CSV table of N, CA, C and O in Angstrom, one decimal:
chain,number,residue,atom,x,y,z
A,1,MET,N,-21.9,-86.1,41.3
A,1,MET,CA,-21.2,-84.8,39.9
A,1,MET,C,-19.8,-85.1,39.1
A,1,MET,O,-20.0,-84.9,37.9
A,2,PHE,N,-18.9,-86.0,40.0
A,2,PHE,CA,-17.8,-85.8,39.4
A,2,PHE,C,-17.0,-87.8,39.8
A,2,PHE,O,-17.6,-87.9,40.7
A,3,ASP,N,-16.5,-88.2,38.5
A,3,ASP,CA,-16.1,-89.5,38.6
A,3,ASP,C,-15.1,-89.5,39.3
A,3,ASP,O,-14.4,-90.4,39.7
A,4,THR,N,-14.3,-88.5,39.9
A,4,THR,CA,-13.0,-87.8,40.3
A,4,THR,C,-13.1,-87.5,41.9
A,4,THR,O,-14.2,-86.9,41.9
A,5,LYS,N,-12.4,-87.3,42.7
A,5,LYS,CA,-12.3,-86.7,43.4
A,5,LYS,C,-10.6,-86.2,44.1
A,5,LYS,O,-9.6,-87.2,43.8
A,6,PHE,N,-10.5,-84.9,44.5
A,6,PHE,CA,-9.5,-83.9,44.9
A,6,PHE,C,-9.2,-84.1,46.4
A,6,PHE,O,-10.0,-83.1,46.8
A,7,ALA,N,-8.6,-84.7,47.1
A,7,ALA,CA,-8.5,-84.9,48.6
A,7,ALA,C,-7.0,-84.1,49.0
A,7,ALA,O,-5.9,-84.7,48.6
A,8,ILE,N,-6.8,-83.6,50.0
A,8,ILE,CA,-5.9,-83.2,50.6
A,8,ILE,C,-5.6,-83.5,51.5
A,8,ILE,O,-6.6,-83.8,52.6
A,9,VAL,N,-4.5,-84.8,52.5
A,9,VAL,CA,-4.6,-84.9,53.5
A,9,VAL,C,-3.6,-84.5,54.5
A,9,VAL,O,-2.3,-84.1,53.6
A,10,LEU,N,-3.7,-83.9,55.2
A,10,LEU,CA,-2.2,-83.0,56.6
A,10,LEU,C,-2.0,-84.0,57.4
A,10,LEU,O,-3.0,-84.4,58.1
A,11,ARG,N,-1.0,-83.7,58.1
A,11,ARG,CA,-0.4,-84.4,59.1
A,11,ARG,C,-1.3,-83.7,60.1
A,11,ARG,O,-0.9,-82.2,60.3
A,12,GLU,N,-2.0,-84.1,61.2
A,12,GLU,CA,-2.7,-83.5,62.3
A,12,GLU,C,-2.0,-82.6,63.6
A,12,GLU,O,-2.6,-81.8,63.8
A,13,ASP,N,-0.9,-82.5,63.2
A,13,ASP,CA,0.1,-81.6,64.5
A,13,ASP,C,0.7,-80.7,63.9
A,13,ASP,O,1.0,-80.1,64.6
A,14,LEU,N,0.2,-80.2,62.3
A,14,LEU,CA,0.8,-79.3,62.4
A,14,LEU,C,0.2,-77.9,62.8
A,14,LEU,O,-0.7,-77.7,63.2
A,15,ALA,N,0.9,-76.7,62.7
A,15,ALA,CA,0.4,-75.9,62.9
A,15,ALA,C,-0.6,-74.9,62.1
A,15,ALA,O,-0.1,-75.2,61.0
A,16,VAL,N,-1.2,-74.1,62.8
A,16,VAL,CA,-2.3,-73.9,61.3
A,16,VAL,C,-2.2,-73.1,60.1
A,16,VAL,O,-2.4,-73.4,59.2
A,17,TRP,N,-0.8,-72.5,60.4
A,17,TRP,CA,-0.1,-71.4,59.6
A,17,TRP,C,0.9,-72.8,58.5
A,17,TRP,O,0.8,-72.4,57.3
A,18,GLN,N,1.2,-73.6,58.7
A,18,GLN,CA,1.5,-74.8,57.9
A,18,GLN,C,0.3,-75.5,57.8
A,18,GLN,O,0.6,-75.5,56.3
A,19,LYS,N,-0.7,-75.9,58.4
A,19,LYS,CA,-1.7,-76.8,57.5
A,19,LYS,C,-2.4,-75.7,56.1
A,19,LYS,O,-1.9,-75.9,54.9
A,20,LEU,N,-2.6,-74.5,56.2
A,20,LEU,CA,-2.6,-73.6,55.2
A,20,LEU,C,-1.9,-73.5,54.2
A,20,LEU,O,-2.2,-73.5,53.2
A,21,ASN,N,-0.4,-73.3,54.6
A,21,ASN,CA,0.7,-73.1,53.8
A,21,ASN,C,0.8,-74.4,52.9
A,21,ASN,O,0.8,-74.6,51.0
A,22,VAL,N,0.7,-75.7,53.5
A,22,VAL,CA,1.1,-77.1,52.4
A,22,VAL,C,-0.4,-77.1,52.1
A,22,VAL,O,-0.1,-77.7,50.7
A,23,THR,N,-1.4,-76.9,52.4
A,23,THR,CA,-2.5,-77.1,51.2
A,23,THR,C,-2.4,-76.1,50.5
A,23,THR,O,-2.6,-76.6,49.2
A,24,ALA,N,-2.1,-74.5,50.4
A,24,ALA,CA,-2.2,-73.9,49.1
A,24,ALA,C,-1.1,-75.0,48.5
A,24,ALA,O,-1.0,-74.4,46.8
A,25,PHE,N,0.2,-75.2,48.6
A,25,PHE,CA,1.1,-75.4,47.7
A,25,PHE,C,0.9,-76.7,47.1
A,25,PHE,O,0.9,-76.9,46.0
A,26,LEU,N,0.3,-77.3,48.1
A,26,LEU,CA,0.0,-78.6,47.2
A,26,LEU,C,-1.4,-78.3,46.1
A,26,LEU,O,-1.5,-79.6,45.5
A,27,THR,N,-2.8,-78.0,46.6
A,27,THR,CA,-3.6,-77.8,45.7
A,27,THR,C,-2.9,-77.2,44.2
A,27,THR,O,-3.2,-77.6,43.4
A,28,SER,N,-1.8,-76.5,44.3
A,28,SER,CA,-1.4,-75.6,43.2
A,28,SER,C,-0.5,-76.9,42.3
A,28,SER,O,-0.7,-77.3,41.0
A,29,GLY,N,0.3,-77.7,43.3
A,29,GLY,CA,0.4,-78.7,42.3
A,29,GLY,C,-0.6,-80.0,41.6
A,29,GLY,O,-0.6,-80.5,40.2
A,30,ILE,N,-1.8,-79.8,42.1
A,30,ILE,CA,-2.9,-81.4,41.6
A,30,ILE,C,-3.5,-80.2,40.3
A,30,ILE,O,-3.4,-80.4,39.4
A,31,VAL,N,-3.5,-78.7,40.7
A,31,VAL,CA,-4.4,-78.0,39.3
A,31,VAL,C,-2.8,-77.8,38.1
A,31,VAL,O,-3.6,-78.1,37.0
A,32,ALA,N,-1.7,-77.9,38.4
A,32,ALA,CA,-1.0,-78.1,37.4
A,32,ALA,C,-1.0,-79.5,36.5
A,32,ALA,O,-0.4,-79.6,35.2
A,33,GLN,N,-1.2,-80.9,37.3
A,33,GLN,CA,-1.3,-82.4,36.8
A,33,GLN,C,-2.6,-82.3,35.8
A,33,GLN,O,-2.8,-82.2,35.1
A,34,PHE,N,-3.8,-81.1,36.3
A,34,PHE,CA,-5.0,-81.4,35.8
A,34,PHE,C,-5.1,-80.1,35.7
A,34,PHE,O,-6.6,-79.9,36.3
A,35,PRO,N,-5.2,-79.1,34.5
A,35,PRO,CA,-5.8,-77.8,34.5
A,35,PRO,C,-7.0,-77.8,34.0
A,35,PRO,O,-7.6,-76.5,34.0
A,36,GLU,N,-7.8,-79.0,33.6
A,36,GLU,CA,-8.9,-78.9,33.3
A,36,GLU,C,-9.7,-78.7,34.3
A,36,GLU,O,-10.9,-78.2,34.3
A,37,ILE,N,-9.3,-78.8,35.7
A,37,ILE,CA,-10.5,-78.2,36.3
A,37,ILE,C,-10.6,-77.0,36.6
A,37,ILE,O,-11.3,-76.9,37.9
A,38,ILE,N,-9.9,-76.2,36.5
A,38,ILE,CA,-9.9,-74.9,36.7
A,38,ILE,C,-11.4,-74.3,35.9
A,38,ILE,O,-11.1,-74.5,34.6
A,39,GLY,N,-12.1,-73.5,36.0
A,39,GLY,CA,-13.4,-73.1,35.3
A,39,GLY,C,-13.0,-71.8,35.0
A,39,GLY,O,-11.9,-71.0,34.6
A,40,GLU,N,-14.2,-71.1,34.6
A,40,GLU,CA,-13.8,-69.8,34.2
A,40,GLU,C,-13.7,-68.7,34.7
A,40,GLU,O,-14.3,-68.8,36.4
A,41,PRO,N,-13.3,-67.2,34.6
A,41,PRO,CA,-13.1,-66.3,35.5
A,41,PRO,C,-14.7,-65.7,36.4
A,41,PRO,O,-15.2,-66.1,35.5
A,42,TYR,N,-14.6,-65.0,36.9
A,42,TYR,CA,-16.0,-65.2,37.5
A,42,TYR,C,-15.9,-63.4,37.9
A,42,TYR,O,-14.7,-62.5,37.2
A,43,ARG,N,-17.2,-63.0,37.5
A,43,ARG,CA,-17.7,-61.7,37.3
A,43,ARG,C,-18.2,-61.0,38.4
A,43,ARG,O,-19.2,-62.0,38.2
A,44,ASP,N,-17.9,-60.0,38.5
A,44,ASP,CA,-19.3,-59.7,40.3
A,44,ASP,C,-19.9,-58.7,39.2
A,44,ASP,O,-20.2,-58.3,38.4
A,45,ARG,N,-20.9,-58.2,40.2
A,45,ARG,CA,-22.6,-57.3,39.5
A,45,ARG,C,-21.7,-56.2,38.5
A,45,ARG,O,-22.1,-55.7,38.0
A,46,ALA,N,-20.6,-55.1,39.5
A,46,ALA,CA,-19.8,-54.5,39.0
A,46,ALA,C,-19.5,-54.6,37.7
A,46,ALA,O,-18.7,-53.6,36.9
A,47,GLY,N,-19.3,-56.4,36.8
A,47,GLY,CA,-18.0,-56.2,36.1
A,47,GLY,C,-16.7,-56.2,36.3
A,47,GLY,O,-15.9,-56.3,35.6
A,48,ASN,N,-16.3,-56.3,37.6
A,48,ASN,CA,-14.8,-56.5,38.4
A,48,ASN,C,-14.7,-57.8,38.0
A,48,ASN,O,-15.2,-59.0,38.2
A,49,LEU,N,-13.7,-58.1,37.6
A,49,LEU,CA,-13.2,-59.5,36.9
A,49,LEU,C,-12.3,-60.2,38.3
A,49,LEU,O,-11.6,-59.5,38.9
A,50,PHE,N,-12.5,-61.1,38.2
A,50,PHE,CA,-11.5,-62.3,39.4
A,50,PHE,C,-11.5,-63.5,39.0
A,50,PHE,O,-11.2,-64.0,37.8
A,51,ASN,N,-9.9,-64.1,39.1
A,51,ASN,CA,-9.2,-65.6,38.8
A,51,ASN,C,-10.4,-66.2,39.0
A,51,ASN,O,-11.6,-66.6,39.7
A,52,PRO,N,-10.3,-67.1,38.1
A,52,PRO,CA,-11.2,-68.7,37.9
A,52,PRO,C,-11.1,-69.8,39.4
A,52,PRO,O,-9.5,-69.1,39.6
A,53,LEU,N,-11.8,-70.6,39.6
A,53,LEU,CA,-11.2,-71.3,40.4
A,53,LEU,C,-11.7,-72.5,40.2
A,53,LEU,O,-12.6,-72.6,39.2
A,54,SER,N,-11.1,-73.7,40.9
A,54,SER,CA,-11.3,-74.4,41.1
A,54,SER,C,-13.1,-75.6,40.7
A,54,SER,O,-14.1,-74.8,41.5
A,55,ILE,N,-12.9,-76.4,39.4
A,55,ILE,CA,-14.5,-76.4,39.7
A,55,ILE,C,-15.3,-78.2,40.2
A,55,ILE,O,-16.4,-78.0,40.3
A,56,GLN,N,-14.1,-77.9,40.8
A,56,GLN,CA,-14.0,-79.6,41.9
A,56,GLN,C,-14.0,-79.1,43.4
A,56,GLN,O,-12.9,-78.0,43.7
A,57,PRO,N,-14.9,-79.3,43.9
A,57,PRO,CA,-14.7,-79.3,45.5
A,57,PRO,C,-13.1,-80.4,45.8
A,57,PRO,O,-12.8,-80.8,45.2
A,58,VAL,N,-12.9,-79.7,47.1
A,58,VAL,CA,-11.5,-80.3,47.5
A,58,VAL,C,-11.7,-80.5,49.1
A,58,VAL,O,-12.1,-80.3,49.7
A,59,ILE,N,-11.5,-81.9,49.6
A,59,ILE,CA,-11.9,-82.4,50.6
A,59,ILE,C,-10.3,-82.4,51.5
A,59,ILE,O,-9.2,-82.9,50.5
A,60,VAL,N,-10.5,-81.9,52.6
A,60,VAL,CA,-9.4,-81.6,53.3
A,60,VAL,C,-9.5,-82.8,54.6
A,60,VAL,O,-10.2,-82.8,55.4
A,61,LEU,N,-8.6,-83.4,54.6
A,61,LEU,CA,-8.4,-84.6,55.7
A,61,LEU,C,-7.3,-84.6,56.4
A,61,LEU,O,-6.3,-84.0,56.1
A,62,SER,N,-7.3,-85.0,57.5
A,62,SER,CA,-5.7,-84.8,58.5
A,62,SER,C,-5.9,-86.3,58.9
A,62,SER,O,-6.5,-87.2,59.1
A,63,ALA,N,-4.2,-86.6,59.3
A,63,ALA,CA,-4.0,-87.8,59.7
A,63,ALA,C,-3.0,-88.0,60.5
A,63,ALA,O,-2.2,-87.2,60.6
A,64,ASP,N,-2.8,-88.6,61.6
A,64,ASP,CA,-1.3,-89.2,61.5
A,64,ASP,C,0.1,-89.4,61.1
A,64,ASP,O,-0.4,-89.8,60.4
A,65,GLY,N,1.2,-88.9,61.9
A,65,GLY,CA,2.1,-89.8,60.8
A,65,GLY,C,2.2,-90.7,60.4
A,65,GLY,O,2.5,-90.9,59.0
A,66,PRO,N,2.1,-91.6,61.0
A,66,PRO,CA,1.8,-93.5,60.5
A,66,PRO,C,1.0,-93.3,59.5
A,66,PRO,O,1.2,-94.3,58.8
A,67,THR,N,-0.2,-93.0,59.7
A,67,THR,CA,-1.2,-93.2,58.8
A,67,THR,C,-0.9,-92.1,57.4
A,67,THR,O,-1.2,-92.8,55.8
A,68,LEU,N,0.0,-91.0,57.6
A,68,LEU,CA,-0.1,-90.5,56.0
A,68,LEU,C,1.1,-91.1,55.1
A,68,LEU,O,0.8,-91.0,54.2
A,69,VAL,N,1.6,-92.1,55.9
A,69,VAL,CA,2.9,-92.8,55.8
A,69,VAL,C,1.9,-93.4,54.6
A,69,VAL,O,2.7,-93.9,53.3
A,70,ALA,N,1.7,-94.6,55.7
A,70,ALA,CA,0.6,-95.5,54.8
A,70,ALA,C,-0.1,-95.1,53.7
A,70,ALA,O,0.3,-95.2,51.9
A,71,ILE,N,-0.4,-93.7,53.7
A,71,ILE,CA,-1.6,-93.0,52.8
A,71,ILE,C,-0.3,-93.1,51.5
A,71,ILE,O,-0.7,-93.1,50.3
A,72,HIS,N,0.6,-92.5,51.2
A,72,HIS,CA,2.3,-92.0,50.7
A,72,HIS,C,2.4,-93.6,49.9
A,72,HIS,O,2.4,-93.2,48.6
A,73,ARG,N,2.6,-94.2,50.7
A,73,ARG,CA,2.7,-95.7,49.9
A,73,ARG,C,1.6,-96.3,49.2
A,73,ARG,O,2.3,-96.9,48.4
A,74,ARG,N,0.3,-95.9,49.5
A,74,ARG,CA,-0.4,-97.0,49.0
A,74,ARG,C,-0.7,-95.8,47.3
A,74,ARG,O,-1.0,-96.6,46.2
A,75,ALA,N,-0.6,-94.8,47.6
A,75,ALA,CA,-0.8,-93.7,45.9
A,75,ALA,C,0.4,-94.5,45.6
A,75,ALA,O,0.3,-94.7,43.9
A,76,LEU,N,1.4,-94.5,45.9
A,76,LEU,CA,3.1,-94.7,45.0
A,76,LEU,C,2.4,-96.4,44.9
A,76,LEU,O,3.1,-96.8,43.4
A,77,GLU,N,2.0,-97.2,45.2
A,77,GLU,CA,2.2,-98.8,45.2
A,77,GLU,C,0.6,-98.7,43.6
A,77,GLU,O,0.8,-99.9,43.1
A,78,ARG,N,-0.4,-97.8,43.9
A,78,ARG,CA,-1.1,-98.0,42.7
A,78,ARG,C,-0.8,-96.7,42.0
A,78,ARG,O,-1.9,-96.2,40.9
A,79,GLY,N,0.3,-96.1,41.9
A,79,GLY,CA,0.4,-95.3,40.4
A,79,GLY,C,-0.1,-94.4,40.7
A,79,GLY,O,-0.3,-93.4,38.8
A,80,VAL,N,-0.6,-93.7,41.7
A,80,VAL,CA,-1.2,-92.1,41.5
A,80,VAL,C,-0.3,-91.0,41.6
A,80,VAL,O,0.5,-91.2,43.0
A,81,THR,N,-0.7,-90.2,41.0
A,81,THR,CA,0.4,-89.1,41.0
A,81,THR,C,0.1,-88.3,42.0
A,81,THR,O,-0.8,-87.9,42.1
A,82,THR,N,1.0,-87.5,43.1
A,82,THR,CA,0.9,-86.9,44.2
A,82,THR,C,1.2,-85.5,44.3
A,82,THR,O,2.4,-85.4,43.6
A,83,SER,N,1.0,-84.8,44.8
A,83,SER,CA,1.6,-83.7,45.4
A,83,SER,C,2.2,-84.0,46.7
A,83,SER,O,1.3,-84.7,46.9
A,84,ALA,N,3.2,-83.3,47.1
A,84,ALA,CA,3.5,-84.0,48.4
A,84,ALA,C,4.5,-82.9,49.1
A,84,ALA,O,5.4,-82.2,48.2
A,85,TYR,N,4.6,-82.7,50.4
A,85,TYR,CA,5.4,-81.8,51.3
A,85,TYR,C,5.8,-82.5,52.2
A,85,TYR,O,5.1,-83.0,53.0
A,86,VAL,N,7.1,-82.1,52.7
A,86,VAL,CA,7.7,-83.2,53.5
A,86,VAL,C,8.6,-82.2,54.5
A,86,VAL,O,7.9,-80.8,54.0
A,87,GLU,N,8.2,-82.5,55.8
A,87,GLU,CA,8.7,-81.1,56.8
A,87,GLU,C,9.9,-80.2,56.7
A,87,GLU,O,9.8,-79.0,56.8
A,88,GLU,N,10.8,-80.9,56.2
A,88,GLU,CA,12.3,-80.1,56.0
A,88,GLU,C,12.2,-79.2,55.1
A,88,GLU,O,12.6,-78.1,54.8
A,89,MET,N,11.0,-79.1,54.2
A,89,MET,CA,10.4,-78.0,53.3
A,89,MET,C,10.3,-76.3,53.9
A,89,MET,O,10.1,-75.4,53.4
A,90,PHE,N,9.4,-76.5,54.8
A,90,PHE,CA,9.7,-75.7,56.2
A,90,PHE,C,10.5,-74.7,56.1
A,90,PHE,O,10.4,-73.0,56.5
A,91,ALA,N,11.9,-75.4,55.8
A,91,ALA,CA,13.3,-74.4,56.4
A,91,ALA,C,13.5,-74.0,55.3
A,91,ALA,O,14.7,-73.3,55.0
A,92,THR,N,12.9,-74.1,54.2
A,92,THR,CA,13.5,-73.4,52.8
A,92,THR,C,12.4,-72.0,52.5
A,92,THR,O,11.8,-71.9,53.0
A,93,GLY,N,12.8,-71.8,51.5
A,93,GLY,CA,12.7,-70.3,51.3
A,93,GLY,C,12.1,-70.3,49.7
A,93,GLY,O,11.9,-69.3,49.0
A,94,HIS,N,12.5,-71.5,48.6
A,94,HIS,CA,12.2,-71.0,47.1
A,94,HIS,C,11.9,-72.5,46.3
A,94,HIS,O,12.6,-73.2,47.3
A,95,ASP,N,11.3,-72.0,45.7
A,95,ASP,CA,11.3,-73.7,44.7
A,95,ASP,C,12.7,-74.7,44.3
A,95,ASP,O,12.4,-75.7,44.8
A,96,VAL,N,13.8,-74.3,44.3
A,96,VAL,CA,14.8,-74.7,43.7
A,96,VAL,C,15.4,-75.2,45.1
A,96,VAL,O,15.4,-76.8,45.2
A,97,ALA,N,15.2,-74.6,46.4
A,97,ALA,CA,15.6,-75.1,47.6
A,97,ALA,C,14.7,-75.9,48.2
A,97,ALA,O,15.0,-77.6,48.7
A,98,ASN,N,13.6,-76.3,48.2
A,98,ASN,CA,12.2,-77.4,48.2
A,98,ASN,C,12.8,-78.5,47.6
A,98,ASN,O,12.4,-79.4,48.1
A,99,ARG,N,12.7,-78.4,46.1
A,99,ARG,CA,12.8,-79.8,45.6
A,99,ARG,C,14.3,-79.7,45.6
A,99,ARG,O,14.5,-81.5,46.0
A,100,ALA,N,15.1,-79.5,46.3
A,100,ALA,CA,16.5,-80.4,46.8
A,100,ALA,C,16.3,-81.2,47.6
A,100,ALA,O,16.8,-82.0,48.0
A,101,VAL,N,15.6,-80.3,48.9
A,101,VAL,CA,15.3,-80.9,50.3
A,101,VAL,C,14.5,-82.2,50.0
A,101,VAL,O,14.9,-83.2,50.5
A,102,PHE,N,13.4,-82.0,48.8
A,102,PHE,CA,12.5,-83.5,48.7
A,102,PHE,C,13.3,-84.6,48.2
A,102,PHE,O,13.4,-85.4,48.8
A,103,ALA,N,14.1,-84.1,47.5
A,103,ALA,CA,15.5,-85.1,46.7
A,103,ALA,C,16.2,-85.9,47.7
A,103,ALA,O,16.7,-87.0,47.3
A,104,GLU,N,16.3,-85.3,49.4
A,104,GLU,CA,17.1,-86.0,50.0
A,104,GLU,C,16.4,-87.2,50.6
A,104,GLU,O,16.9,-88.2,51.1
A,105,PHE,N,15.1,-87.9,50.4
A,105,PHE,CA,14.7,-88.3,50.6
A,105,PHE,C,13.9,-89.5,49.7
A,105,PHE,O,13.3,-89.1,48.9
A,106,ALA,N,13.5,-90.9,50.3
A,106,ALA,CA,12.7,-91.7,49.7
A,106,ALA,C,11.8,-91.8,50.2
A,106,ALA,O,11.7,-91.2,51.5
A,107,PRO,N,10.9,-92.5,50.2
A,107,PRO,CA,9.4,-93.2,50.5
A,107,PRO,C,9.3,-93.5,52.3
A,107,PRO,O,8.7,-93.2,53.0
A,108,ASP,N,10.7,-94.2,52.2
A,108,ASP,CA,10.7,-94.7,53.7
A,108,ASP,C,11.0,-94.1,54.5
A,108,ASP,O,10.9,-94.4,56.1
A,109,ASP,N,12.0,-92.8,54.3
A,109,ASP,CA,12.1,-91.8,55.4
A,109,ASP,C,11.6,-90.5,55.4
A,109,ASP,O,12.4,-89.9,56.1
A,110,ALA,N,11.3,-90.4,54.2
A,110,ALA,CA,10.3,-89.2,54.4
A,110,ALA,C,9.6,-88.6,55.3
A,110,ALA,O,8.7,-89.4,56.1
A,111,ARG,N,9.6,-87.5,55.8
A,111,ARG,CA,8.3,-86.7,57.1
A,111,ARG,C,8.1,-86.0,56.7
A,111,ARG,O,7.8,-85.1,56.2
A,112,MET,N,6.8,-86.5,56.5
A,112,MET,CA,5.5,-86.3,55.1
A,112,MET,C,4.6,-85.4,55.6
A,112,MET,O,4.6,-85.8,57.1
A,113,VAL,N,4.6,-84.3,55.8
A,113,VAL,CA,3.1,-83.3,56.2
A,113,VAL,C,1.9,-83.6,55.7
A,113,VAL,O,0.9,-82.7,56.3
A,114,GLY,N,2.2,-83.6,54.2
A,114,GLY,CA,1.2,-83.2,53.6
A,114,GLY,C,0.9,-83.7,51.9
A,114,GLY,O,2.3,-84.1,51.3
A,115,ILE,N,0.0,-84.4,51.5
A,115,ILE,CA,-0.4,-84.6,50.2
A,115,ILE,C,-1.3,-84.7,49.7
A,115,ILE,O,-2.2,-84.4,50.5
A,116,ALA,N,-1.3,-84.5,48.4
A,116,ALA,CA,-2.7,-83.9,47.4
A,116,ALA,C,-2.7,-85.2,46.4
A,116,ALA,O,-1.5,-85.8,45.7
A,117,LEU,N,-4.0,-85.8,46.3
A,117,LEU,CA,-3.9,-86.5,45.3
A,117,LEU,C,-5.7,-86.3,44.4
A,117,LEU,O,-6.3,-85.8,44.8
A,118,ARG,N,-5.7,-87.0,43.4
A,118,ARG,CA,-7.0,-86.5,42.8
A,118,ARG,C,-6.8,-88.0,41.6
A,118,ARG,O,-6.0,-88.2,40.8
A,119,ALA,N,-8.0,-88.6,41.8
A,119,ALA,CA,-8.1,-89.7,41.0
A,119,ALA,C,-9.6,-90.4,41.3
A,119,ALA,O,-10.4,-89.9,41.4
A,120,GLU,N,-9.9,-91.6,40.6
A,120,GLU,CA,-11.0,-92.4,40.7
A,120,GLU,C,-11.5,-92.1,42.0
A,120,GLU,O,-10.6,-92.1,43.0
A,121,LYS,N,-12.9,-92.0,42.3
A,121,LYS,CA,-13.5,-91.8,43.8
A,121,LYS,C,-13.2,-93.2,44.9
A,121,LYS,O,-12.4,-92.8,46.0
A,122,LYS,N,-13.2,-93.9,44.2
A,122,LYS,CA,-13.2,-95.2,44.9
A,122,LYS,C,-12.0,-95.6,45.4
A,122,LYS,O,-11.3,-96.2,46.3
A,123,LEU,N,-10.6,-94.9,44.1
A,123,LEU,CA,-9.5,-95.3,44.4
A,123,LEU,C,-9.0,-94.1,45.6
A,123,LEU,O,-7.4,-94.7,46.6
A,124,ILE,N,-9.4,-93.4,45.6
A,124,ILE,CA,-9.2,-92.0,46.5
A,124,ILE,C,-9.3,-92.2,47.8
A,124,ILE,O,-8.5,-92.7,48.6
A,125,ASP,N,-10.3,-92.9,47.9
A,125,ASP,CA,-11.1,-93.8,49.1
A,125,ASP,C,-10.3,-94.8,49.8
A,125,ASP,O,-9.7,-94.7,51.2
A,126,LYS,N,-9.8,-95.5,49.1
A,126,LYS,CA,-9.0,-96.6,49.0
A,126,LYS,C,-7.4,-96.0,49.7
A,126,LYS,O,-7.0,-96.7,51.0
A,127,ILE,N,-6.9,-95.0,49.4
A,127,ILE,CA,-5.6,-94.9,49.5
A,127,ILE,C,-6.0,-93.9,50.9
A,127,ILE,O,-4.9,-94.2,51.6
A,128,THR,N,-7.0,-93.1,51.1
A,128,THR,CA,-6.9,-92.4,52.1
A,128,THR,C,-7.4,-92.9,53.7
A,128,THR,O,-7.9,-92.5,54.2
A,129,LYS,N,-7.8,-93.9,53.1
A,129,LYS,CA,-8.5,-94.5,54.5
A,129,LYS,C,-7.2,-94.8,55.7
A,129,LYS,O,-6.5,-94.6,56.0
A,130,GLY,N,-8.5,-94.3,56.7
A,130,GLY,CA,-7.7,-93.8,58.1
A,130,GLY,C,-7.6,-92.7,58.4
A,130,GLY,O,-7.5,-92.0,59.4
A,131,ALA,N,-7.4,-91.7,57.2
A,131,ALA,CA,-7.6,-90.2,57.4
A,131,ALA,C,-8.8,-89.8,58.0
A,131,ALA,O,-9.8,-90.7,57.3
A,132,ARG,N,-9.1,-88.8,58.5
A,132,ARG,CA,-10.8,-88.2,58.2
A,132,ARG,C,-11.0,-86.7,58.3
A,132,ARG,O,-9.7,-86.3,58.2
A,133,MET,N,-12.0,-86.4,58.2
A,133,MET,CA,-12.4,-85.1,57.6
A,133,MET,C,-11.7,-84.4,58.8
A,133,MET,O,-11.7,-84.5,60.2
A,134,HIS,N,-10.8,-82.8,57.9
A,134,HIS,CA,-10.4,-81.9,59.3
A,134,HIS,C,-11.2,-81.0,60.0
A,134,HIS,O,-12.3,-81.0,59.3
A,135,ALA,N,-11.2,-81.3,61.2
A,135,ALA,CA,-12.1,-80.4,61.8
A,135,ALA,C,-11.0,-79.3,62.1
A,135,ALA,O,-10.1,-78.7,62.4
């Protein structure tokens, strides 16, 4: 149904609260990059209005640290803009601090804990090679 794939890859050793937090933040970045993936508002039978959701399924994968680094590198090499979360962002409390700590690292030394990307299906499959469905 979709020519693209929306995938999130999480480092497998994170605590559950960290996985949920990172997933939420990374999803918001993809939605900001591709606002067309947001559908129409929902209404229940009583007429209550609810926020629209993504029209595209999100695949959540997990990987060990070295595999996540490789996924990050492959995305950069292929020019795919991603949402990324580094470990040091857990210690900050707001967006300005998140961006400041993120800017302290380069791809070769970033302690990546999560990455989200959306692109053509085959490209996402190549980039995320080595990750597995999150259990």
